[in-house]
Short mmCIF file of C-alpha atoms in Angstrom, two decimals:
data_model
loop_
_atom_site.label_atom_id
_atom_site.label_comp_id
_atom_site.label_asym_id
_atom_site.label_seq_id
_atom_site.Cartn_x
_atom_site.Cartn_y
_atom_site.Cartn_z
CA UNK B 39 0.00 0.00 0.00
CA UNK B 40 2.90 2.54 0.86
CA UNK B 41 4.56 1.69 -2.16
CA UNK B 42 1.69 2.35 -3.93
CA UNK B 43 1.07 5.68 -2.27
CA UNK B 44 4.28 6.89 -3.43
CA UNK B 45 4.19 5.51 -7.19
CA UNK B 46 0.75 6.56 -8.66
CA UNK B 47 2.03 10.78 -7.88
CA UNK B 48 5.31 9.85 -9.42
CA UNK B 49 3.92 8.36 -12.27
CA UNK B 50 1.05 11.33 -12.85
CA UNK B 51 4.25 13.99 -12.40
CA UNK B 52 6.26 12.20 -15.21
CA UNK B 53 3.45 11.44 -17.60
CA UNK B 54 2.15 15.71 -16.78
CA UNK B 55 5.82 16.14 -17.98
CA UNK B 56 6.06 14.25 -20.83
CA UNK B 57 2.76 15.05 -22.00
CA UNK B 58 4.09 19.09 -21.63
CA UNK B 59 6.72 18.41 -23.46
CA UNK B 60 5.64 16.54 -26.14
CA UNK B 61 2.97 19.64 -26.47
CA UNK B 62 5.25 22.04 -26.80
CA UNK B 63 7.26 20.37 -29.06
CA UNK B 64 4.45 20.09 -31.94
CA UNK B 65 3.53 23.79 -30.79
CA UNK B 66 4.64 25.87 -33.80
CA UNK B 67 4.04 29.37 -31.22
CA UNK B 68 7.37 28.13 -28.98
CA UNK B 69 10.04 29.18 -30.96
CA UNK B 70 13.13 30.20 -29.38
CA UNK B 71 13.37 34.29 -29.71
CA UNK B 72 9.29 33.87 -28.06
CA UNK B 73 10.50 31.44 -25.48
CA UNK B 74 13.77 34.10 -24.87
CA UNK B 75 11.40 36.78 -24.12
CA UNK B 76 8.78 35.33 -22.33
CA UNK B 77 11.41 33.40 -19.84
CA UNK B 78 12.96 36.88 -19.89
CA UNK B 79 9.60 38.75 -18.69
CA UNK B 80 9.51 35.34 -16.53
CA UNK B 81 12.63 36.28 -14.76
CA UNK B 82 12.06 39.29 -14.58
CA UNK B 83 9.31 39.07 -12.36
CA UNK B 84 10.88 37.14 -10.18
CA UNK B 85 13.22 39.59 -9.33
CA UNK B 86 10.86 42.24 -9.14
CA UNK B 87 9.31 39.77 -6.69
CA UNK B 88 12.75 39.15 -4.63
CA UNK B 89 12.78 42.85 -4.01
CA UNK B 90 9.31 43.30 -2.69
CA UNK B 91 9.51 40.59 -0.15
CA UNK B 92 13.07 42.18 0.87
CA UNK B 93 11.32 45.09 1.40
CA UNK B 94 8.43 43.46 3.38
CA UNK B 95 10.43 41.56 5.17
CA UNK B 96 12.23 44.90 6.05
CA UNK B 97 9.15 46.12 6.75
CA UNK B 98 7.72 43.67 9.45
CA UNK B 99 10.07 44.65 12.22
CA UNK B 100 8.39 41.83 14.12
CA UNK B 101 11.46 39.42 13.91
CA UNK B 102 13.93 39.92 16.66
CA UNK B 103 17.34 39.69 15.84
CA UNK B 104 19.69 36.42 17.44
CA UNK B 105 21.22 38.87 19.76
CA UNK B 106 17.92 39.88 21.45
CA UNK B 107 16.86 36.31 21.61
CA UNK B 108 19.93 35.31 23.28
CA UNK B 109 19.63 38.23 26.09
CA UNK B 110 16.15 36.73 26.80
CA UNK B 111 17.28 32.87 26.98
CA UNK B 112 20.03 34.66 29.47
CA UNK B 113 17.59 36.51 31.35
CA UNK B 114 15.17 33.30 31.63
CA UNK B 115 18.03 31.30 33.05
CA UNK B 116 18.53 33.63 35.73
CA UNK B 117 14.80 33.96 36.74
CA UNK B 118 14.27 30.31 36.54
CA UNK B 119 17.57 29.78 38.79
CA UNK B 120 15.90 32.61 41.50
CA UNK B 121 12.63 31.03 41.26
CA UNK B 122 14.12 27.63 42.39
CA UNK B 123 15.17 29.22 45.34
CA UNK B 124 12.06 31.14 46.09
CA UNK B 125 13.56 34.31 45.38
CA UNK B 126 10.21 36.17 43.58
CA UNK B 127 11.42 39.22 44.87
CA UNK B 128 14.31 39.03 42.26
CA UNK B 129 11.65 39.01 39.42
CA UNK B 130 11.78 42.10 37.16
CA UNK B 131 8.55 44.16 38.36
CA UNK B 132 7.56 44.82 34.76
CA UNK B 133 6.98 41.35 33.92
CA UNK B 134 4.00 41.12 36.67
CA UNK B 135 0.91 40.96 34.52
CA UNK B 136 -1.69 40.87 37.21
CA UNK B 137 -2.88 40.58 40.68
CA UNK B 138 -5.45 38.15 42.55
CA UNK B 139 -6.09 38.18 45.88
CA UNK B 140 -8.35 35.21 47.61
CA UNK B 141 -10.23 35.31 50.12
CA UNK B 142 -11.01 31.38 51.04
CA UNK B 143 -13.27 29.64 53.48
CA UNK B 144 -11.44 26.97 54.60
CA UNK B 145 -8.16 25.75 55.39
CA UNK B 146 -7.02 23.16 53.02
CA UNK B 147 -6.86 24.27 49.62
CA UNK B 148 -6.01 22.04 46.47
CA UNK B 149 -4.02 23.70 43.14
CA UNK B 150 -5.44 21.93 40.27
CA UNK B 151 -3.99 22.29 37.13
CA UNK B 152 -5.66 21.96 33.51
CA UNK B 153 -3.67 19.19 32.22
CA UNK B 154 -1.99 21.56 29.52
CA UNK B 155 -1.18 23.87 31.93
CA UNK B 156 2.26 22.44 32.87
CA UNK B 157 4.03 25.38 31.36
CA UNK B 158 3.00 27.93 34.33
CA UNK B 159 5.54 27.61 37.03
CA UNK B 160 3.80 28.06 40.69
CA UNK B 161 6.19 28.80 43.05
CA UNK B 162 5.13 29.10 46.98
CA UNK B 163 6.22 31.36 49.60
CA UNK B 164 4.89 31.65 53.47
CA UNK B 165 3.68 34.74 55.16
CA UNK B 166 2.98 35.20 59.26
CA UNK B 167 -0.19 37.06 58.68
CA UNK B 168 -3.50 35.71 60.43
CA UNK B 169 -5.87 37.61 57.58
CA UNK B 170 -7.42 34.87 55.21
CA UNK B 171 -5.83 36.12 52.52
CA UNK B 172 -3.81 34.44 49.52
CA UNK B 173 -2.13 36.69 47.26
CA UNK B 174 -1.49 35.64 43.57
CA UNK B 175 0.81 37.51 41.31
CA UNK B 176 1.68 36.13 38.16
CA UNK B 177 4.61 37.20 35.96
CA UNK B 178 5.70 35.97 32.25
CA UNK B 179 8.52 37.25 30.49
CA UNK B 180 8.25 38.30 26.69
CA UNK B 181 7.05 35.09 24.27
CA UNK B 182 8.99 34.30 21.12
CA UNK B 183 7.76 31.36 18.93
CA UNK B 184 10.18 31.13 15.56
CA UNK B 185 11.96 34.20 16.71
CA UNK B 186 8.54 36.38 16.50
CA UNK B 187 7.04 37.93 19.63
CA UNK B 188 3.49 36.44 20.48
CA UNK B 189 2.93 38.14 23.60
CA UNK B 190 0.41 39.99 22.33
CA UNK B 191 -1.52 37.03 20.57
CA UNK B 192 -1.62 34.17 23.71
CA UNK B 193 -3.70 34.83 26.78
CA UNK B 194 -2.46 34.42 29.88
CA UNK B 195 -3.00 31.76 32.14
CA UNK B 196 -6.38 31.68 34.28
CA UNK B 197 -6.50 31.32 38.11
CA UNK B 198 -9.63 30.43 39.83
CA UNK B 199 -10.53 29.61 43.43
CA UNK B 200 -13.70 27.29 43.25
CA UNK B 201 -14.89 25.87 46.92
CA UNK B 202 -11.26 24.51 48.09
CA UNK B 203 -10.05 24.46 44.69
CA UNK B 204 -7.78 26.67 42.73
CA UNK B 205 -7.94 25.95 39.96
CA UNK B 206 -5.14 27.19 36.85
CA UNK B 207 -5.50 26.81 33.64
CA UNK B 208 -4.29 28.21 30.04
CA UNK B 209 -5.92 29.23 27.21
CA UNK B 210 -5.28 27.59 23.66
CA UNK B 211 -4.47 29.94 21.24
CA UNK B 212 -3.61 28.95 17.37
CA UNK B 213 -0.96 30.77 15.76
CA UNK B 214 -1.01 30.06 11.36
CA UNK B 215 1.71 31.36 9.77
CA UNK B 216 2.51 31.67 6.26
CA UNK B 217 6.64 31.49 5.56
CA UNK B 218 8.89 31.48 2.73
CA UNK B 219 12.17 29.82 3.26
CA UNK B 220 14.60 29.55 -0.24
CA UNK B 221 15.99 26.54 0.83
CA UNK B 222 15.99 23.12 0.53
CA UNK B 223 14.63 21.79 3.64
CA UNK B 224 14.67 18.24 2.23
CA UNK B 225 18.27 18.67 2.40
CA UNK B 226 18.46 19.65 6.04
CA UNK B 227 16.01 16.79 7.04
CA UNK B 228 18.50 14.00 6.31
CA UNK B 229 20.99 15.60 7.88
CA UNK B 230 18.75 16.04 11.37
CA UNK B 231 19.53 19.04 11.54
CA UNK B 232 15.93 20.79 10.56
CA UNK B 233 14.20 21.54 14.21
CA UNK B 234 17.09 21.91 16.25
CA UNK B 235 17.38 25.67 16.00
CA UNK B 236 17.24 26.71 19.67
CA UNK B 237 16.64 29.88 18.87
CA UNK B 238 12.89 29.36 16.79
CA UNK B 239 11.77 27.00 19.73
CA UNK B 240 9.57 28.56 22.38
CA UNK B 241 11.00 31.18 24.67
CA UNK B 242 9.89 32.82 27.63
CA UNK B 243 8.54 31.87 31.24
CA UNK B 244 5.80 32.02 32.72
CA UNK B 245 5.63 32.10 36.82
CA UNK B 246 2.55 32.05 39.22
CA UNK B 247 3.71 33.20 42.59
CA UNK B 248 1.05 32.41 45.51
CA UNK B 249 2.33 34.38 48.59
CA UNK B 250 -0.08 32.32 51.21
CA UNK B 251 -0.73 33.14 55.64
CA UNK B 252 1.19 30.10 57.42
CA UNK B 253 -2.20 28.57 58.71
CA UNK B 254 -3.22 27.44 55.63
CA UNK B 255 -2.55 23.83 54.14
CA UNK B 256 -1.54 24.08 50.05
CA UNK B 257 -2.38 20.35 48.73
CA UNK B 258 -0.56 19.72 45.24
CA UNK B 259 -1.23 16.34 42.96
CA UNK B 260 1.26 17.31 40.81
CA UNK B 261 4.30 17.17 42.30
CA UNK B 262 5.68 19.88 40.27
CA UNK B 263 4.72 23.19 42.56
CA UNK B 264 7.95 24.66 43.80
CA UNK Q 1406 41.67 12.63 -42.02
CA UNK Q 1407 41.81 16.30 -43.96
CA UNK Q 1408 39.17 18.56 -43.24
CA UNK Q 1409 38.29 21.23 -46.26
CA UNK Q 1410 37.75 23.61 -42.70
CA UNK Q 1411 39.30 23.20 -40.06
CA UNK Q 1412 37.34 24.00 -37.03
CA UNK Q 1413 38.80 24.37 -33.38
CA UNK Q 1414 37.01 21.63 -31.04
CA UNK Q 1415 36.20 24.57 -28.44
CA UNK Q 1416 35.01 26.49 -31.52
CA UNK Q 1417 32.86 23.60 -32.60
CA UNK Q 1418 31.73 22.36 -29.37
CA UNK Q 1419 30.36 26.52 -28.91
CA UNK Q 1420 28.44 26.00 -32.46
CA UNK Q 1421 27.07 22.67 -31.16
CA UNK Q 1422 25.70 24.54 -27.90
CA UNK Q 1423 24.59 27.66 -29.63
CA UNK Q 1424 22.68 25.18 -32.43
CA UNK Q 1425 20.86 23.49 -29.66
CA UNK Q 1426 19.42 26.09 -27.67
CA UNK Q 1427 18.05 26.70 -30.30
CA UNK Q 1428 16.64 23.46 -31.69
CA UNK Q 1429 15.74 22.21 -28.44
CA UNK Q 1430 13.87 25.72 -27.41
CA UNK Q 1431 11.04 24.06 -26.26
CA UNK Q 1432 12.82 22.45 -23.22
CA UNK Q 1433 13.32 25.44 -21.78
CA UNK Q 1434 9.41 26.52 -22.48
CA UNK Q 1435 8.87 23.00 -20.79
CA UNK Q 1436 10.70 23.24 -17.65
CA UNK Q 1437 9.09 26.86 -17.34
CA UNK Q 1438 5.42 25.96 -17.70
CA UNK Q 1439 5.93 22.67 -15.51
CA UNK Q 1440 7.33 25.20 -12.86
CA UNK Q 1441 4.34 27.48 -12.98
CA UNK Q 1442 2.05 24.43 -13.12
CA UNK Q 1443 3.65 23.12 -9.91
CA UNK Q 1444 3.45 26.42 -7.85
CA UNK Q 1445 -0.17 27.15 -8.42
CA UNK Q 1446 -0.94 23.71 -6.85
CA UNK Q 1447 1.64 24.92 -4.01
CA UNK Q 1448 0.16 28.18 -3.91
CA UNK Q 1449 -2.50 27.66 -1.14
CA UNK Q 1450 -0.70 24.72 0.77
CA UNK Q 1451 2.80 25.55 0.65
CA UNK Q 1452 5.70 23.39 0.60
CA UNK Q 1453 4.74 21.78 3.72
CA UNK Q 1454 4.18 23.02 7.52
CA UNK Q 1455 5.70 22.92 10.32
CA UNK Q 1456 3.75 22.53 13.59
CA UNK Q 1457 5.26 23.06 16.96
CA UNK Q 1458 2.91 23.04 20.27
CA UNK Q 1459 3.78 24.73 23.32
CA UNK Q 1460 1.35 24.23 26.90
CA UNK Q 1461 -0.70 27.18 25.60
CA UNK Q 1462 -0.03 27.34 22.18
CA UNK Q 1463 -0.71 25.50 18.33
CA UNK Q 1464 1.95 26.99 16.08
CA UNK Q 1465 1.56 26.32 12.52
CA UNK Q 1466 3.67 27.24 9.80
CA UNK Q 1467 3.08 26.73 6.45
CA UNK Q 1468 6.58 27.07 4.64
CA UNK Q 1469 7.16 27.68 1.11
CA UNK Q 1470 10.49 26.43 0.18
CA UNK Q 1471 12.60 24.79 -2.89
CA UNK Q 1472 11.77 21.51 -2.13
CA UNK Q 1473 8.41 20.62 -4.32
CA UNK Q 1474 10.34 22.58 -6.85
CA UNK Q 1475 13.87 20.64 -6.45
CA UNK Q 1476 11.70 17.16 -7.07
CA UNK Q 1477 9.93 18.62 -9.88
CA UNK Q 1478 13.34 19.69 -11.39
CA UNK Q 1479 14.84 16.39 -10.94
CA UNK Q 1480 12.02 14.70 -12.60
CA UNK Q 1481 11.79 17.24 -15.41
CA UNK Q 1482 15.88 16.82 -16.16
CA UNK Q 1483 15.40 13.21 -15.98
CA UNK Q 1484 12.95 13.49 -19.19
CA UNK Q 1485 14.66 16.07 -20.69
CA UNK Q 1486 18.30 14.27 -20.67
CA UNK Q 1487 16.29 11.01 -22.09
CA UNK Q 1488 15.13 13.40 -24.60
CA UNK Q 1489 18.38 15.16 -25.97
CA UNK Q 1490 20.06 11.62 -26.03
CA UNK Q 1491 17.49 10.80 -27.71
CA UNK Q 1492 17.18 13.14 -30.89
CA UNK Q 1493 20.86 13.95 -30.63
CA UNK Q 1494 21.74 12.92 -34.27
CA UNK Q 1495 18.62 14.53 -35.52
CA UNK Q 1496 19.42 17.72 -34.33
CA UNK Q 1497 23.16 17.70 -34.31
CA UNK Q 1498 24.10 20.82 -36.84
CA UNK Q 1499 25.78 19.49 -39.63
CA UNK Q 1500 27.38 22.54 -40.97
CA UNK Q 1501 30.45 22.03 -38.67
CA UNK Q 1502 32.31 18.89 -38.86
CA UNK Q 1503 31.14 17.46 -35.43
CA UNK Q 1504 32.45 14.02 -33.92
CA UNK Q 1505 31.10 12.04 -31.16
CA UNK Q 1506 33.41 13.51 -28.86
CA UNK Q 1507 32.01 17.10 -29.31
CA UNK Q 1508 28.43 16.08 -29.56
CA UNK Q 1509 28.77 14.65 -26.33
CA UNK Q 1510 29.98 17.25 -24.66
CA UNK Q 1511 27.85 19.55 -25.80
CA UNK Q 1512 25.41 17.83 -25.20
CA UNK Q 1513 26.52 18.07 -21.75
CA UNK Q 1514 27.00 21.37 -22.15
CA UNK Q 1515 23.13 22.25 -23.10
CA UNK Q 1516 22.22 19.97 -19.75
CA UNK Q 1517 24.24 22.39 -17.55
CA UNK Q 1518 22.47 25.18 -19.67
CA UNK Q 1519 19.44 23.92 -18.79
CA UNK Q 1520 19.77 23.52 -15.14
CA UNK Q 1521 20.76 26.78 -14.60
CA UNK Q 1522 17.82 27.89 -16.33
CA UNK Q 1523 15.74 25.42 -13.87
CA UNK Q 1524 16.84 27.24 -11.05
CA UNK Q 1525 16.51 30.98 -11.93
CA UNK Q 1526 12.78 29.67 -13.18
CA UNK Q 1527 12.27 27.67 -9.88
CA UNK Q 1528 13.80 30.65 -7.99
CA UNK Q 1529 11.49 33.28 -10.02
CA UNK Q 1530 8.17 31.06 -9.88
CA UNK Q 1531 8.94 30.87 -6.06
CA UNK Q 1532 9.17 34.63 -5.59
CA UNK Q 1533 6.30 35.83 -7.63
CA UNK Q 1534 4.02 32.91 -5.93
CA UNK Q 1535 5.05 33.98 -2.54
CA UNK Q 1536 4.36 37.57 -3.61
CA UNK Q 1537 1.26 37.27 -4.98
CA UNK Q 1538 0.11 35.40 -1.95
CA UNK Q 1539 1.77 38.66 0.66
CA UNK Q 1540 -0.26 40.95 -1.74
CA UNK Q 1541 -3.57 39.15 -2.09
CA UNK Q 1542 -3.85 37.51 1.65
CA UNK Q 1543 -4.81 38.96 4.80
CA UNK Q 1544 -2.81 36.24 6.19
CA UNK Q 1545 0.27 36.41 9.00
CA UNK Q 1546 3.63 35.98 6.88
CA UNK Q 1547 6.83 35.47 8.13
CA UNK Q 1548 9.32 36.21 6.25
CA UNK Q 1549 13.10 35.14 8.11
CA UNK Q 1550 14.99 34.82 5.32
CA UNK Q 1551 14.77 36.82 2.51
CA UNK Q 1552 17.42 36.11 0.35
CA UNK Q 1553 18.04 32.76 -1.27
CA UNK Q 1554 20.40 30.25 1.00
CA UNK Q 1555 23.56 29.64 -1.31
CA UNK Q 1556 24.74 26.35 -0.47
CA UNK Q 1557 20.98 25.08 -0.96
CA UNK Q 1558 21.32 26.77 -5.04
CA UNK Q 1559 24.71 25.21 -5.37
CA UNK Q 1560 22.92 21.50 -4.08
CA UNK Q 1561 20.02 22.73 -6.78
CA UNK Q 1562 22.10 23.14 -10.26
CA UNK Q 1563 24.60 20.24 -8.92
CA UNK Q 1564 21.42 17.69 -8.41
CA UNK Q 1565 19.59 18.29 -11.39
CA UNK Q 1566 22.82 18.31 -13.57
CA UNK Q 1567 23.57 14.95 -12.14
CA UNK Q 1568 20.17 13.94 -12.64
CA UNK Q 1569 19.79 15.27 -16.27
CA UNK Q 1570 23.51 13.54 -17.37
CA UNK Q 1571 22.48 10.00 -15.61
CA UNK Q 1572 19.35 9.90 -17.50
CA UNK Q 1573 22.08 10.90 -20.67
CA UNK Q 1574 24.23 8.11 -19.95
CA UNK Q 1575 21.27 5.48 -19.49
CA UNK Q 1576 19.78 6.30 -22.78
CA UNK Q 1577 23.62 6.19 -24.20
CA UNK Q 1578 24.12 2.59 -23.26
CA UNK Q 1579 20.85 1.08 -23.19
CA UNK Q 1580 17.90 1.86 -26.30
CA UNK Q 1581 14.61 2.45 -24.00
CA UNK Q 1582 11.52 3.41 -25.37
CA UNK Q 1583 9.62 6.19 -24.04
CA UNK Q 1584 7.31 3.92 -22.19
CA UNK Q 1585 9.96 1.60 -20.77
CA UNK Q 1586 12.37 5.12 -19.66
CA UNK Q 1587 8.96 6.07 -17.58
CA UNK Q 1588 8.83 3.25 -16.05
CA UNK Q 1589 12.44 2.75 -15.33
CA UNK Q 1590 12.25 5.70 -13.55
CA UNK Q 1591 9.45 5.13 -11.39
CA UNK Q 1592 11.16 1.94 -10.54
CA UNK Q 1593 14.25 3.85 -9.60
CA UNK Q 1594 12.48 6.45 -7.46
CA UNK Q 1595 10.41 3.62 -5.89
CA UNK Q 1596 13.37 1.43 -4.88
CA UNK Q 1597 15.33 4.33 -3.15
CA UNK Q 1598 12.17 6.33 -1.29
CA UNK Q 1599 12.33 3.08 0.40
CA UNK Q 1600 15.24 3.13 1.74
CA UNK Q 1601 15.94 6.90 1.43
CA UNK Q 1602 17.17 7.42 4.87
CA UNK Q 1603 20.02 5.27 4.37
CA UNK Q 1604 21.16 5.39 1.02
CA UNK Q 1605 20.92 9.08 0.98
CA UNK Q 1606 23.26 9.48 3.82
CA UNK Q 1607 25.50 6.51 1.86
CA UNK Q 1608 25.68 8.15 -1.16
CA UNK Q 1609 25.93 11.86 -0.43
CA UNK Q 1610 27.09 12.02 2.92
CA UNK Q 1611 26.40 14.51 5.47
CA UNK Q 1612 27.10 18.45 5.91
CA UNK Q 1613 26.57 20.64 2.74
CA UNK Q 1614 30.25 20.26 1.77
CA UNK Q 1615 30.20 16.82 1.50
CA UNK Q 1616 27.00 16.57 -0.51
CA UNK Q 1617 28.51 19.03 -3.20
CA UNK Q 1618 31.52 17.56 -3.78
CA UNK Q 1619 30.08 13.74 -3.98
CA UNK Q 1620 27.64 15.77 -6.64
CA UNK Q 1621 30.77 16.87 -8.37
CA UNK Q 1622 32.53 13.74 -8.03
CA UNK Q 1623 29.16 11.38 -9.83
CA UNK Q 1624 29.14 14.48 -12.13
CA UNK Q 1625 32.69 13.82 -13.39
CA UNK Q 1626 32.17 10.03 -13.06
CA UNK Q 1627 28.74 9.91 -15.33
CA UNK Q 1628 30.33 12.38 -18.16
CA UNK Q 1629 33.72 10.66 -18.50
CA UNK Q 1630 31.34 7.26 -18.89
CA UNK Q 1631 29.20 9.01 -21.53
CA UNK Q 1632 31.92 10.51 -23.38
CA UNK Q 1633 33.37 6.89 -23.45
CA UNK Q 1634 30.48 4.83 -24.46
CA UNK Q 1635 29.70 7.79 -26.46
CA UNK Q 1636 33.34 7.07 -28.81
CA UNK Q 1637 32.13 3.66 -29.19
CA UNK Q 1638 28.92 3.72 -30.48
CA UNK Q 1639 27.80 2.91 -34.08
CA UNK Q 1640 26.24 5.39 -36.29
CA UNK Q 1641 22.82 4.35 -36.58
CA UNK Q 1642 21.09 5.83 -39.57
CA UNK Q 1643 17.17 6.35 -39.38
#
């Protein structure tokens, strides 16, 4: 069946070929000044083309430059070192994006995550205050998906307190992106080399910081709250 | 042997070239309109996508590269090799003294003419595709790379010339009909897709470099093999 798959396309491609060619050939209108010029107007075009999209792509200032990108995975490295040692206060105050406070009825409370919403670091710290208060503040550095900054485009991630249970979840967002890459990527898939551009993965943290009173008990499933 | 004129081989060979263009014109008309044909069914599905998922995220990119184009290409040069091998007595130009030696080569010579061609046509129908699309769509683009990546062009011209003077040397040694060629071809295609992972690796090697100069070196091996079989063959009249 696979080998099938793969021979009836070949077969159509060669015989569209051949059946072109063996047109043109008994075509009397494709002689070879006519063919000159119109490959020539052809060609032309095509650079005409080239020099539009270099001048949209000049345009679009949306790309950030490896340099930038590399200050960022820096920058991440660092947070995500502080936040391992329950440093928040390190965190750069403009990446806070908002504020919750709760205001819960009982003692035990249960983090629930959305089962996509592994991304979101939650990192705990304790407070001596009696007030029934928990305090989340969550911070995400700038996005970049294939070197492009999607901050703008995702949502960020939701925090409820239902009952007991928090609950956090993200938002799906869909991202389609049209690209034009003069290559041969064919080429770069045999030598495993295609995906393994660090710097058109996903970068950028996201960090939910619950600041909770001693008195209360924080019950996590998980495993993964910090 | 005396010659009434005596013509330079490099003189000749030039002639030879400058006679075929010409005479096979419609190749080049062939490879063009098989190019446009291909990009208007790439035009609204690209080359193929790439999709990555974060936690939060669906990224999906629909890329449009060389590749469809490169295949196309080969495929084209593989016909189009077959078909100067094939009518190269025919349209040989008999108003220079021409031996097998210089119709071989140029020959060869028109193959290399041709790729070239291939790739500013494959380069050009990519461009004004992707343009058309920036223009007419209200659609994100992306555009990283503006420029065409060198060592992918050089890759381009070396495969289809390779692919354009095996097809040469197969209908040099063995007398195929059209029919037959097609289906050699498919057989050929068939039999490596298989077991492309490996024998592409095996044959080319890895890194850019190394790909290039294995192209160069089957390049050099296939033409001194068709100059050779070319010496020996019998004039066949018809």
């Amino acid at each position: 069946m696979n080998s099938f798959v793969i021979f009836l396309p070949i077969t159509i491609m060669l015989v569209i070929i051949l059946v072109i060619g063996a047109l043109l050939t008994k075509m009397k209108i494709w002689r070879p000044k006519r063919t000159l010029s119109f490959s020539g107007i052809y060609f032309g075009l095509g650079i005409v083309a080239l020099i539009g999209v270099v001048i949209l792509s000049r345009d679009s200032g949306n790309i950030e430059s490896d340099k930038v990108l590399r200050e960022h995975i820096v920058e991440n490295e660092r947070i995500n070192e502080q936040v391992s040692l329950r440093n928040v206060d390190a965190m750069n105050p403009a990446y806070l994006k908002y504020t919750k406070t709760f205001e819960p009825t009982s003692q035990d409370i249960e983090v629930k995550r959305h089962e996509d919403a592994f991304f979101t670091r939650i990192v705990l710290t304790w407070n001596n205050s009696t007030e029934n208060k928990i305090v989340a503040s969550y911070y995400e550095t700038p996005l970049f998906m294939n070197r492009v900054n999607i901050s703008d485009v995702v949502r960020p991630s939701h925090i409820e307190l239902k009952g007991n249970e928090l609950f956090v979840y993200d938002v799906k967002t869909q991202i389609k992106v049209n690209s034009v890459r003069p290559k041969l990527e064919i080429i770069d898939d045999f030598q495993n080399t295609a995906v393994h551009d660090d710097l058109s993965n996903l970068i950028g943290e996201r960090i939910l910081h619950l600041n909770v009173p001693r008195h209360f008990n924080i019950i996590d499933s998980s495993g993964w709250m910090e | 042997m005396t010659f009434i004129v005596k013509v330079s081989p490099i003189k000749n060979i030039f002639e030879q070239v400058k006679w075929k263009c010409k005479v096979y014109s419609s190749m080049f008309s062939t490879v063009l309109i098989v190019h446009i044909l291909f990009s208007l069914l790439m035009f609204s599905n690209g080359a193929g996508n790439i999709k990555r998922g974060g936690t939060f995220i669906e990224y999906d990119e629909r890329f449009y590269s060389l590749d469809i184009l490169f295949i196309i290409s080969i495929m084209t040069l593989f016909i189009l090799g077959w078909s100067v091998a094939n009518k190269s007595l025919s349209n040989a130009n008999f108003s220079i003294i021409s031996t097998n030696y210089t119709e071989a080569i140029s020959s060869l010579l028109l193959i290399i003419i041709l790729s070239i061609f291939t790739v500013a046509s494959a380069l050009s129908s990519l461009y004004i595709f992707f343009f058309i699309k920036l223009l007419m769509t209200n659609e994100t683009m992306v555009i990283v790379n503006a420029w065409p990546n060198l060592p992918s062009l050089i890759i381009f011209v070396l495969g289809i010339i390779l692919a354009g003077s095996v097809s040469y040397l197969a209908k040099s040694l063995f007398d195929f009909s059209k029919i037959v060629f097609v289906m050699v071809i498919v057989a050929v295609i068939l039999l490596v897709s298989m077991q492309i992972t490996s024998v592409f690796p095996f044959l080319f090697g890895v890194g850019w470099f190394s790909i290039i100069l294995r192209c160069l070196l089957f390049i050099g091996v296939t033409w001194g093999l068709t100059i050779f079989v070319r010496q020996r063959k019998e004039v066949i009249r018809g």
